[in-house]
Amino acid sequence: MPFLFPTQDTLHNVFHPSVPFGRREALAPRSIPQRTPLQARAELFPTWSVVDDAKKKAEALSAEATKEFEKASAKAQAKAGTIELYSAKYYAACTFGGLLACGLTHTAVTPLDLVKCRRQVDSKMYTGNFQAWGKIGRAEGFRGIYTGWGPTFFGYSAQGAFKYGGYEFFKKQYADLAGPENAAKYKTWLYLTASASAEFIADIALCPFEAVKVRMQTTIPPFAKGTFDGISTITAKEGFGGLYKGLYPLWGRQIPYTMMKFASFETIVEMIYDRLPGQKSDYGKGAQTAVSFTGGYLAGILCAIVSHPADVMVSKLNANRAPGEAFGAAMGRIYKEIGFGGLWNGLPVRIVMIGTLTGLQWMIYDYFKIFMGLPTTGG
């Protein structure tokens, strides 16, 4: 009884009444036009949209951060009052900027410094940085990788304060003594003498903390629990002079380093601005701090090479110099043990460390100067 069941056509007409002429015939496949070589691929439009959205969000965040920075900067400048160039307030601001620049950056790279110091004292201790950090982490935990961060922070904060504040002070004093014409003519010598004078004082502040840092990093387990425990341990055994037994090689390392750091930075920044269109004043805060970082990084590479042999000797003297041993005798003995090649142990690590450090220091220092309404260094 086939008439009891509706046919396929009947069912189609009941459930698809919008089709006026019965069942819809299959449509012929639509031809897709070929994309020309210069035409964008449609399937990439969503990706471009996501990138564009991310870019807009980043620009919005950047604008918001700039607005907050300017608001905080205005508040700080209002609280500090007008800061005239080369006034006591100016030197105080430069001193605090140097404290921030050196203290924070040196503390951040403590893990690199730890491996560098241990490899300088014993070149066979580790085969590489990652192997060293893995070995230290397994033996001493995460805190072990930051061994010596306390004396690093205190020491390099003090050093940075005297170094940057002193540099600005001596640069002005020596320029006044030389006169405008000679100061412009012999500006590189001015940078060199000003930075050397500032570093001479800064190292006296750094030396006790450097002695504690090196001993903490080169003794396993560390000989002291912290900075002030280390100072009291050294003075109890060797007297106050034990904190300064590395001062001469520290001067030998830091004074050439700082002379190169400041003179080459000033020269590189001046060269960058000379090759850019317009004047330094035509560039915004972000661009000026980017120039500071670039100039600082390049200067840091030169600094690392110039000062590395003295850096190795500082590590060796603080770790291996016997109580009462004369400075010259200790240096002669250490040089016989390691030879000329040994003075260059750890140089690649130090180039990365010092280049990054110096770039970040100049960036932080100049950013702080901008924050306080002062002009950036160089150029």
CSV table of N, CA and C in Angstrom, one decimal, residues 245 317 320-326 330 333:
chain,number,residue,atom,x,y,z
A,245,LYS,N,92.7,45.6,51.5
A,245,LYS,CA,93.9,45.0,50.9
A,245,LYS,C,93.8,44.8,49.4
A,317,LEU,N,93.6,38.4,44.4
A,317,LEU,CA,94.1,39.0,45.7
A,317,LEU,C,93.2,38.9,46.8
A,320,ASN,N,93.1,35.0,47.6
A,320,ASN,CA,94.3,34.2,47.9
A,320,ASN,C,95.5,34.9,48.6
A,321,ARG,N,95.4,36.2,48.8
A,321,ARG,CA,96.5,37.0,49.4
A,321,ARG,C,96.6,36.6,50.8
A,322,ALA,N,97.7,36.2,51.3
A,322,ALA,CA,98.0,35.7,52.6
A,322,ALA,C,98.0,36.9,53.6
A,323,PRO,N,97.6,36.8,54.8
A,323,PRO,CA,97.7,37.9,55.8
A,323,PRO,C,99.1,38.4,55.9
A,324,GLY,N,99.4,39.7,55.8
A,324,GLY,CA,100.8,40.2,56.0
A,324,GLY,C,101.6,40.1,54.7
A,325,GLU,N,101.1,39.5,53.6
A,325,GLU,CA,101.9,39.4,52.4
A,325,GLU,C,101.9,40.7,51.7
A,326,ALA,N,103.1,41.1,51.2
A,326,ALA,CA,103.2,42.4,50.6
A,326,ALA,C,102.4,42.4,49.2
A,330,ALA,N,102.5,39.5,46.4
A,330,ALA,CA,101.3,38.7,46.1
A,330,ALA,C,101.0,38.8,44.6
A,333,ARG,N,103.5,36.5,42.8
A,333,ARG,CA,103.2,35.1,43.0
A,333,ARG,C,102.0,34.7,42.1
